[in-house]
Amino acid sequence: MPKQSIIITRDLTDLVQQVREIILSARAVAARSVDTVQIAMNFTVGQRIVEHEQGGDKRAAYGKQVMEHLAQSMTAEFGRGFSKRNLELMRQFYLMYAPRLENLPNGLVPFPQIAQIVSAQSIQENSGKIAQTLSAQLPILPLISWSHYVFLMGIANPEERMFYEIEAARHSWNLRTLKRQVESCLYERLALSRDKEGVERLASEGDLPQTPRQLIKDPLVLEFLGLEEKAHYSEHDLESAIIDRLESFLLELGKGFLFEARQKRFSFGADHFYVDLVFFNRLLRCYVLIDLKIGKLAHQDLGQMQMYVNYFDRHVKLPEENPTVGILLCKLKNDALVELTLPEDANIYASQYQLYLPSKEELQQKLRDWSEENQSEDR
């Protein structure tokens, strides 16, 4: 190919990429503006319905009649989206989130511009202005879609609900991903790996691991691998399934994981050793080694992982990086065995995996038991 053609091709490639990024960025901003306007509108509609109820007839029959009439009127003029069920959700949204907005700084009023702007001009013309106003005044409500909020309103625990709001907004989870994380009991599994202060931070800050121990979920839920249908599978099958679905596995692992290698080899003389999976965590700035065990964890497995960790600390990690973390991902573990085998300062952890979604009731009970034990220790 002539040199000039190569230059033109490279320039066109750069141009295509630049224009693509502009379009994607613009669409993302537009989507966020639409979400902001819809959340503001639904909150304000819910507020108006509640205020009308407080000033009107208290009978349930009257309230039902009002909602039915309002739904018919709005649907006739604006089409879908204003059914009786949706109006009831807007009412529930206001009642559930209004208490969180009572103590806004500097006496701010929730969504102060929505009534003026919507009545004066069309939402389409002012979506950017509304979005800018709301994002500046209301960092309290994470910017997620109305569909996300409808789903989250089904979570009774306010701390758990706030955690999922923060995580969904921070990582742009679509609704399917959000549902999977709730169904896999992400909040409970993370809470069980935290101390009391750490659990409180989950609700206010989301999942931001600050220690190697906080990286570990127990259990790790791998239902997306599809291995449950197999009567027998090997460690190689487990590893291959993880690599084939690496994006889902990284999401399940948690924050900051970058995949580096599988079956990473290192040698001592004629002896060769292989680490199943090697990751780097950019939040904690350390290597994370994962060894897969499909059976019961043995003390020899712990000794082997200690050797892997020692090797990476002495020969692989850079001076400015933190000590290597080792995780033994096993089908069955014995906490007492782990505690007796490893020194107290060992950076090695064992976590069980399961190929099906956990029982939320069971994990919630574990969390309650854990909380009661901590309260007893505090007294």
GROMACS .gro file of C-alpha atoms in nm:
model
  379
    1MET     CA    1   0.000   0.000   0.000
    2PRO     CA    2   0.142   0.348  -0.088
    3LYS     CA    3   0.261   0.559   0.206
    4GLN     CA    4   0.003   0.832   0.135
    5SER     CA    5  -0.281   0.577   0.143
    6ILE     CA    6  -0.159   0.447   0.480
    7ILE     CA    7  -0.163   0.802   0.621
    8ILE     CA    8  -0.513   0.869   0.484
    9THR     CA    9  -0.642   0.539   0.624
   10ARG     CA   10  -0.494   0.617   0.967
   11ASP     CA   11  -0.645   0.968   0.959
   12LEU     CA   12  -0.987   0.830   0.867
   13THR     CA   13  -0.966   0.572   1.144
   14ASP     CA   14  -0.885   0.846   1.394
   15LEU     CA   15  -1.171   1.060   1.262
   16VAL     CA   16  -1.420   0.773   1.284
   17GLN     CA   17  -1.315   0.701   1.642
   18GLN     CA   18  -1.336   1.068   1.743
   19VAL     CA   19  -1.681   1.116   1.588
   20ARG     CA   20  -1.798   0.790   1.744
   21GLU     CA   21  -1.687   0.909   2.090
   22ILE     CA   22  -1.866   1.242   2.041
   23ILE     CA   23  -2.191   1.069   1.946
   24LEU     CA   24  -2.173   0.818   2.231
   25SER     CA   25  -2.096   1.094   2.482
   26ALA     CA   26  -2.381   1.310   2.354
   27ARG     CA   27  -2.624   1.020   2.370
   28ALA     CA   28  -2.514   0.938   2.725
   29VAL     CA   29  -2.568   1.301   2.832
   30ALA     CA   30  -2.908   1.305   2.661
   31ALA     CA   31  -3.010   0.981   2.832
   32ARG     CA   32  -2.905   1.116   3.171
   33SER     CA   33  -3.103   1.435   3.106
   34VAL     CA   34  -3.414   1.236   3.019
   35ASP     CA   35  -3.372   1.019   3.330
   36THR     CA   36  -3.331   1.329   3.548
   37VAL     CA   37  -3.641   1.496   3.406
   38GLN     CA   38  -3.850   1.181   3.445
   39ILE     CA   39  -3.738   1.128   3.806
   40ALA     CA   40  -3.813   1.495   3.885
   41MET     CA   41  -4.152   1.476   3.716
   42ASN     CA   42  -4.254   1.152   3.888
   43PHE     CA   43  -4.140   1.279   4.228
   44THR     CA   44  -4.338   1.601   4.182
   45VAL     CA   45  -4.649   1.421   4.057
   46GLY     CA   46  -4.630   1.188   4.358
   47GLN     CA   47  -4.591   1.489   4.587
   48ARG     CA   48  -4.899   1.658   4.438
   49ILE     CA   49  -5.106   1.340   4.479
   50VAL     CA   50  -5.005   1.307   4.845
   51GLU     CA   51  -5.077   1.674   4.913
   52HIS     CA   52  -5.422   1.635   4.756
   53GLU     CA   53  -5.491   1.330   4.972
   54GLN     CA   54  -5.389   1.518   5.285
   55GLY     CA   55  -5.626   1.802   5.205
   56GLY     CA   56  -5.916   1.596   5.073
   57ASP     CA   57  -6.152   1.320   5.176
   58LYS     CA   58  -5.981   1.050   5.387
   59ARG     CA   59  -6.197   0.761   5.269
   60ALA     CA   60  -6.021   0.485   5.074
   61ALA     CA   61  -6.302   0.481   4.816
   62TYR     CA   62  -6.245   0.850   4.748
   63GLY     CA   63  -5.871   0.796   4.703
   64LYS     CA   64  -5.930   0.511   4.460
   65GLN     CA   65  -6.173   0.723   4.261
   66VAL     CA   66  -5.925   1.010   4.244
   67MET     CA   67  -5.645   0.786   4.112
   68GLU     CA   68  -5.871   0.628   3.851
   69HIS     CA   69  -5.995   0.966   3.730
   70LEU     CA   70  -5.641   1.108   3.720
   71ALA     CA   71  -5.515   0.803   3.529
   72GLN     CA   72  -5.792   0.831   3.270
   73SER     CA   73  -5.734   1.204   3.220
   74MET     CA   74  -5.358   1.181   3.190
   75THR     CA   75  -5.365   0.875   2.963
   76ALA     CA   76  -5.618   1.042   2.734
   77GLU     CA   77  -5.389   1.343   2.690
   78PHE     CA   78  -5.038   1.200   2.721
   79GLY     CA   79  -5.075   0.831   2.633
   80ARG     CA   80  -4.893   0.544   2.804
   81GLY     CA   81  -4.704   0.587   3.126
   82PHE     CA   82  -4.980   0.732   3.342
   83SER     CA   83  -5.185   0.427   3.432
   84LYS     CA   84  -5.331   0.396   3.781
   85ARG     CA   85  -5.047   0.157   3.869
   86ASN     CA   86  -4.781   0.405   3.751
   87LEU     CA   87  -4.941   0.692   3.940
   88GLU     CA   88  -4.945   0.478   4.253
   89LEU     CA   89  -4.572   0.412   4.200
   90MET     CA   90  -4.509   0.789   4.174
   91ARG     CA   91  -4.698   0.836   4.500
   92GLN     CA   92  -4.493   0.559   4.663
   93PHE     CA   93  -4.172   0.712   4.524
   94TYR     CA   94  -4.247   1.046   4.687
   95LEU     CA   95  -4.343   0.891   5.021
   96MET     CA   96  -4.030   0.673   5.023
   97TYR     CA   97  -3.776   0.936   4.919
   98ALA     CA   98  -3.918   1.263   5.057
   99PRO     CA   99  -3.774   1.197   5.407
  100ARG     CA  100  -3.425   1.176   5.258
  101LEU     CA  101  -3.469   1.520   5.105
  102GLU     CA  102  -3.595   1.698   5.417
  103ASN     CA  103  -3.253   1.829   5.523
  104LEU     CA  104  -3.124   1.975   5.199
  105PRO     CA  105  -2.839   2.225   5.243
  106ASN     CA  106  -2.915   2.597   5.241
  107GLY     CA  107  -3.289   2.537   5.253
  108LEU     CA  108  -3.308   2.402   4.900
  109VAL     CA  109  -3.645   2.272   4.786
  110PRO     CA  110  -3.654   1.939   4.596
  111PHE     CA  111  -3.689   1.994   4.220
  112PRO     CA  112  -3.759   2.370   4.250
  113GLN     CA  113  -3.751   2.438   3.876
  114ILE     CA  114  -3.968   2.156   3.749
  115ALA     CA  115  -4.309   2.326   3.775
  116GLN     CA  116  -4.190   2.657   3.626
  117ILE     CA  117  -3.997   2.506   3.339
  118VAL     CA  118  -4.248   2.242   3.240
  119SER     CA  119  -4.537   2.489   3.243
  120ALA     CA  120  -4.347   2.753   3.050
  121GLN     CA  121  -4.185   2.543   2.778
  122SER     CA  122  -4.158   2.186   2.662
  123ILE     CA  123  -3.945   1.935   2.854
  124GLN     CA  124  -3.750   1.862   2.536
  125GLU     CA  125  -3.631   2.222   2.508
  126ASN     CA  126  -3.528   2.244   2.872
  127SER     CA  127  -3.407   1.895   2.961
  128GLY     CA  128  -3.047   2.012   2.977
  129LYS     CA  129  -3.135   2.304   3.203
  130ILE     CA  130  -3.339   2.082   3.435
  131ALA     CA  131  -3.066   1.818   3.445
  132GLN     CA  132  -2.803   2.079   3.529
  133THR     CA  133  -3.018   2.230   3.805
  134LEU     CA  134  -3.100   1.895   3.959
  135SER     CA  135  -2.750   1.751   3.939
  136ALA     CA  136  -2.620   2.062   4.118
  137GLN     CA  137  -2.888   2.062   4.387
  138LEU     CA  138  -2.969   1.697   4.438
  139PRO     CA  139  -2.664   1.473   4.475
  140ILE     CA  140  -2.884   1.292   4.730
  141LEU     CA  141  -3.071   1.088   4.468
  142PRO     CA  142  -2.841   0.882   4.243
  143LEU     CA  143  -2.901   0.934   3.872
  144ILE     CA  144  -3.055   0.606   3.761
  145SER     CA  145  -3.360   0.538   3.548
  146TRP     CA  146  -3.719   0.527   3.666
  147SER     CA  147  -3.722   0.152   3.595
  148HIS     CA  148  -3.431   0.111   3.837
  149TYR     CA  149  -3.616   0.303   4.108
  150VAL     CA  150  -3.936   0.103   4.053
  151PHE     CA  151  -3.740  -0.218   4.108
  152LEU     CA  152  -3.550  -0.081   4.409
  153MET     CA  153  -3.869   0.034   4.580
  154GLY     CA  154  -3.938  -0.335   4.636
  155ILE     CA  155  -3.641  -0.355   4.878
  156ALA     CA  156  -3.766  -0.296   5.231
  157ASN     CA  157  -3.428  -0.235   5.400
  158PRO     CA  158  -3.340   0.134   5.336
  159GLU     CA  159  -2.964   0.079   5.385
  160GLU     CA  160  -2.965  -0.205   5.133
  161ARG     CA  161  -3.170   0.001   4.890
  162MET     CA  162  -2.931   0.298   4.915
  163PHE     CA  163  -2.633   0.069   4.856
  164TYR     CA  164  -2.781  -0.061   4.528
  165GLU     CA  165  -2.875   0.292   4.419
  166ILE     CA  166  -2.514   0.408   4.461
  167GLU     CA  167  -2.365   0.104   4.289
  168ALA     CA  168  -2.611   0.112   3.997
  169ALA     CA  169  -2.538   0.481   3.934
  170ARG     CA  170  -2.161   0.452   3.985
  171HIS     CA  171  -2.118   0.161   3.744
  172SER     CA  172  -2.405   0.232   3.502
  173TRP     CA  173  -2.567  -0.104   3.570
  174ASN     CA  174  -2.854  -0.182   3.338
  175LEU     CA  175  -3.170  -0.317   3.496
  176ARG     CA  176  -3.077  -0.677   3.423
  177THR     CA  177  -2.741  -0.641   3.600
  178LEU     CA  178  -2.904  -0.466   3.895
  179LYS     CA  179  -3.158  -0.746   3.934
  180ARG     CA  180  -2.883  -1.008   3.920
  181GLN     CA  181  -2.684  -0.832   4.190
  182VAL     CA  182  -2.987  -0.809   4.417
  183GLU     CA  183  -3.086  -1.170   4.352
  184SER     CA  184  -2.731  -1.285   4.429
  185CYS     CA  185  -2.750  -1.103   4.766
  186LEU     CA  186  -2.451  -0.881   4.692
  187TYR     CA  187  -2.528  -0.647   4.983
  188GLU     CA  188  -2.551  -0.926   5.241
  189ARG     CA  189  -2.236  -1.099   5.116
  190LEU     CA  190  -2.035  -0.777   5.130
  191ALA     CA  191  -2.178  -0.683   5.469
  192LEU     CA  192  -2.067  -1.015   5.615
  193SER     CA  193  -1.706  -0.931   5.520
  194ARG     CA  194  -1.715  -0.589   5.691
  195ASP     CA  195  -1.693  -0.461   6.046
  196LYS     CA  196  -1.972  -0.246   6.190
  197GLU     CA  197  -1.834   0.079   6.045
  198GLY     CA  198  -1.778  -0.090   5.711
  199VAL     CA  199  -2.142  -0.198   5.690
  200GLU     CA  200  -2.252   0.158   5.761
  201ARG     CA  201  -2.027   0.284   5.480
  202LEU     CA  202  -2.188   0.042   5.234
  203ALA     CA  203  -2.514   0.235   5.261
  204SER     CA  204  -2.353   0.579   5.236
  205GLU     CA  205  -2.060   0.517   5.000
  206GLY     CA  206  -2.124   0.188   4.821
  207ASP     CA  207  -1.859  -0.081   4.784
  208LEU     CA  208  -1.513   0.076   4.813
  209PRO     CA  209  -1.277  -0.191   4.953
  210GLN     CA  210  -1.007  -0.050   5.176
  211THR     CA  211  -0.838  -0.372   5.293
  212PRO     CA  212  -0.764  -0.707   5.125
  213ARG     CA  213  -1.023  -0.874   5.349
  214GLN     CA  214  -1.292  -0.650   5.206
  215LEU     CA  215  -1.218  -0.782   4.857
  216ILE     CA  216  -1.350  -1.124   4.953
  217LYS     CA  217  -1.711  -1.225   4.902
  218ASP     CA  218  -1.818  -1.542   5.075
  219PRO     CA  219  -1.981  -1.713   4.900
  220LEU     CA  220  -1.889  -1.617   4.545
  221VAL     CA  221  -2.193  -1.686   4.325
  222LEU     CA  222  -2.108  -1.833   3.984
  223GLU     CA  223  -2.448  -1.935   3.853
  224PHE     CA  224  -2.368  -1.768   3.518
  225LEU     CA  225  -2.103  -2.036   3.443
  226GLY     CA  226  -2.372  -2.296   3.367
  227LEU     CA  227  -2.182  -2.575   3.546
  228GLU     CA  228  -2.467  -2.667   3.779
  229GLU     CA  229  -2.622  -2.872   3.500
  230LYS     CA  230  -2.313  -3.097   3.488
  231ALA     CA  231  -2.304  -3.399   3.716
  232HIS     CA  232  -1.922  -3.383   3.720
  233TYR     CA  233  -1.678  -3.111   3.624
  234SER     CA  234  -1.305  -3.065   3.672
  235GLU     CA  235  -1.098  -2.770   3.790
  236HIS     CA  236  -1.004  -2.720   3.425
  237ASP     CA  237  -1.375  -2.702   3.335
  238LEU     CA  238  -1.427  -2.445   3.609
  239GLU     CA  239  -1.131  -2.237   3.493
  240SER     CA  240  -1.237  -2.252   3.127
  241ALA     CA  241  -1.592  -2.150   3.212
  242ILE     CA  242  -1.460  -1.850   3.408
  243ILE     CA  243  -1.240  -1.741   3.117
  244ASP     CA  244  -1.530  -1.781   2.872
  245ARG     CA  245  -1.745  -1.557   3.092
  246LEU     CA  246  -1.469  -1.333   3.221
  247GLU     CA  247  -1.676  -1.013   3.214
  248SER     CA  248  -1.942  -1.168   3.440
  249PHE     CA  249  -1.673  -1.313   3.667
  250LEU     CA  250  -1.503  -0.972   3.703
  251LEU     CA  251  -1.838  -0.818   3.793
  252GLU     CA  252  -1.892  -1.084   4.059
  253LEU     CA  253  -1.538  -1.042   4.196
  254GLY     CA  254  -1.602  -0.675   4.264
  255LYS     CA  255  -1.420  -0.345   4.234
  256GLY     CA  256  -1.097  -0.272   4.052
  257PHE     CA  257  -1.001  -0.618   3.922
  258LEU     CA  258  -0.792  -0.638   3.605
  259PHE     CA  259  -0.726  -0.979   3.450
  260GLU     CA  260  -0.363  -1.060   3.372
  261ALA     CA  261  -0.316  -1.431   3.308
  262ARG     CA  262  -0.436  -1.789   3.348
  263GLN     CA  263  -0.203  -2.075   3.436
  264LYS     CA  264   0.078  -1.829   3.508
  265ARG     CA  265   0.398  -2.033   3.524
  266PHE     CA  266   0.702  -1.979   3.743
  267SER     CA  267   0.988  -2.218   3.806
  268PHE     CA  268   1.241  -2.324   4.065
  269GLY     CA  269   1.511  -2.521   3.887
  270ALA     CA  270   1.338  -2.812   3.714
  271ASP     CA  271   1.012  -2.767   3.906
  272HIS     CA  272   0.731  -2.570   3.742
  273PHE     CA  273   0.429  -2.423   3.919
  274TYR     CA  274   0.111  -2.272   3.777
  275VAL     CA  275  -0.122  -2.015   3.929
  276ASP     CA  276  -0.475  -2.071   3.800
  277LEU     CA  277  -0.578  -1.704   3.766
  278VAL     CA  278  -0.379  -1.384   3.816
  279PHE     CA  279  -0.546  -1.045   3.861
  280PHE     CA  280  -0.432  -0.699   3.962
  281ASN     CA  281  -0.656  -0.481   4.178
  282ARG     CA  282  -0.606  -0.115   4.092
  283LEU     CA  283  -0.788   0.013   4.404
  284LEU     CA  284  -0.561  -0.168   4.648
  285ARG     CA  285  -0.266  -0.171   4.406
  286CYS     CA  286  -0.177  -0.534   4.453
  287TYR     CA  287  -0.173  -0.866   4.271
  288VAL     CA  288  -0.456  -1.106   4.350
  289LEU     CA  289  -0.391  -1.476   4.288
  290ILE     CA  290  -0.681  -1.721   4.266
  291ASP     CA  291  -0.645  -2.097   4.293
  292LEU     CA  292  -0.949  -2.309   4.209
  293LYS     CA  293  -1.047  -2.616   4.413
  294ILE     CA  294  -1.359  -2.814   4.325
  295GLY     CA  295  -1.341  -3.027   4.641
  296LYS     CA  296  -1.280  -2.968   5.008
  297LEU     CA  297  -0.998  -2.732   5.100
  298ALA     CA  298  -0.687  -2.904   5.247
  299HIS     CA  299  -0.395  -2.762   5.444
  300GLN     CA  300  -0.164  -2.848   5.152
  301ASP     CA  301  -0.365  -2.608   4.934
  302LEU     CA  302  -0.303  -2.329   5.182
  303GLY     CA  303   0.071  -2.402   5.190
  304GLN     CA  304   0.086  -2.398   4.811
  305MET     CA  305  -0.091  -2.061   4.794
  306GLN     CA  306   0.150  -1.923   5.054
  307MET     CA  307   0.435  -2.019   4.820
  308TYR     CA  308   0.262  -1.848   4.525
  309VAL     CA  309   0.214  -1.529   4.727
  310ASN     CA  310   0.575  -1.532   4.848
  311TYR     CA  311   0.702  -1.571   4.494
  312PHE     CA  312   0.496  -1.277   4.361
  313ASP     CA  313   0.598  -1.057   4.655
  314ARG     CA  314   0.967  -1.130   4.604
  315HIS     CA  315   0.998  -1.156   4.227
  316VAL     CA  316   0.699  -0.994   4.052
  317LYS     CA  317   0.544  -0.702   4.239
  318LEU     CA  318   0.702  -0.357   4.214
  319PRO     CA  319   0.835  -0.179   4.525
  320GLU     CA  320   0.552   0.076   4.521
  321GLU     CA  321   0.284  -0.196   4.502
  322ASN     CA  322   0.117  -0.353   4.804
  323PRO     CA  323   0.163  -0.716   4.918
  324THR     CA  324   0.007  -0.988   4.706
  325VAL     CA  325  -0.331  -1.134   4.806
  326GLY     CA  326  -0.407  -1.504   4.766
  327ILE     CA  327  -0.761  -1.641   4.736
  328LEU     CA  328  -0.846  -2.010   4.745
  329LEU     CA  329  -1.181  -2.047   4.573
  330CYS     CA  330  -1.322  -2.380   4.684
  331LYS     CA  331  -1.646  -2.578   4.698
  332LEU     CA  332  -1.605  -2.654   5.070
  333LYS     CA  333  -1.388  -2.484   5.330
  334ASN     CA  334  -1.309  -2.520   5.696
  335ASP     CA  335  -1.253  -2.186   5.870
  336ALA     CA  336  -1.080  -2.352   6.166
  337LEU     CA  337  -0.835  -2.525   5.931
  338VAL     CA  338  -0.754  -2.197   5.759
  339GLU     CA  339  -0.701  -2.021   6.092
  340LEU     CA  340  -0.472  -2.293   6.229
  341THR     CA  341  -0.267  -2.339   5.913
  342LEU     CA  342  -0.193  -1.978   5.826
  343PRO     CA  343  -0.011  -1.718   6.037
  344GLU     CA  344  -0.229  -1.433   6.163
  345ASP     CA  345  -0.074  -1.179   5.926
  346ALA     CA  346  -0.110  -1.399   5.616
  347ASN     CA  347  -0.261  -1.224   5.316
  348ILE     CA  348  -0.441  -1.542   5.213
  349TYR     CA  349  -0.815  -1.605   5.224
  350ALA     CA  350  -1.050  -1.890   5.149
  351SER     CA  351  -1.388  -1.831   4.989
  352GLN     CA  352  -1.654  -2.081   4.893
  353TYR     CA  353  -1.820  -2.065   4.555
  354GLN     CA  354  -2.164  -2.191   4.464
  355LEU     CA  355  -2.325  -2.248   4.127
  356TYR     CA  356  -2.672  -2.130   4.225
  357LEU     CA  357  -2.818  -1.812   4.370
  358PRO     CA  358  -2.802  -1.812   4.751
  359SER     CA  359  -3.101  -1.800   4.982
  360LYS     CA  360  -3.156  -1.437   5.075
  361GLU     CA  361  -3.330  -1.541   5.397
  362GLU     CA  362  -3.030  -1.752   5.502
  363LEU     CA  363  -2.781  -1.472   5.437
  364GLN     CA  364  -3.002  -1.216   5.609
  365GLN     CA  365  -3.018  -1.444   5.914
  366LYS     CA  366  -2.637  -1.475   5.911
  367LEU     CA  367  -2.615  -1.096   5.894
  368ARG     CA  368  -2.855  -1.059   6.187
  369ASP     CA  369  -2.656  -1.315   6.391
  370TRP     CA  370  -2.333  -1.134   6.304
  371SER     CA  371  -2.483  -0.800   6.407
  372GLU     CA  372  -2.607  -0.940   6.739
  373GLU     CA  373  -2.263  -1.087   6.814
  374ASN     CA  374  -2.101  -0.748   6.749
  375GLN     CA  375  -2.352  -0.571   6.970
  376SER     CA  376  -2.283  -0.822   7.251
  377GLU     CA  377  -1.910  -0.753   7.221
  378ASP     CA  378  -1.972  -0.378   7.239
  379ARG     CA  379  -2.167  -0.408   7.566
   0.00000   0.00000   0.00000
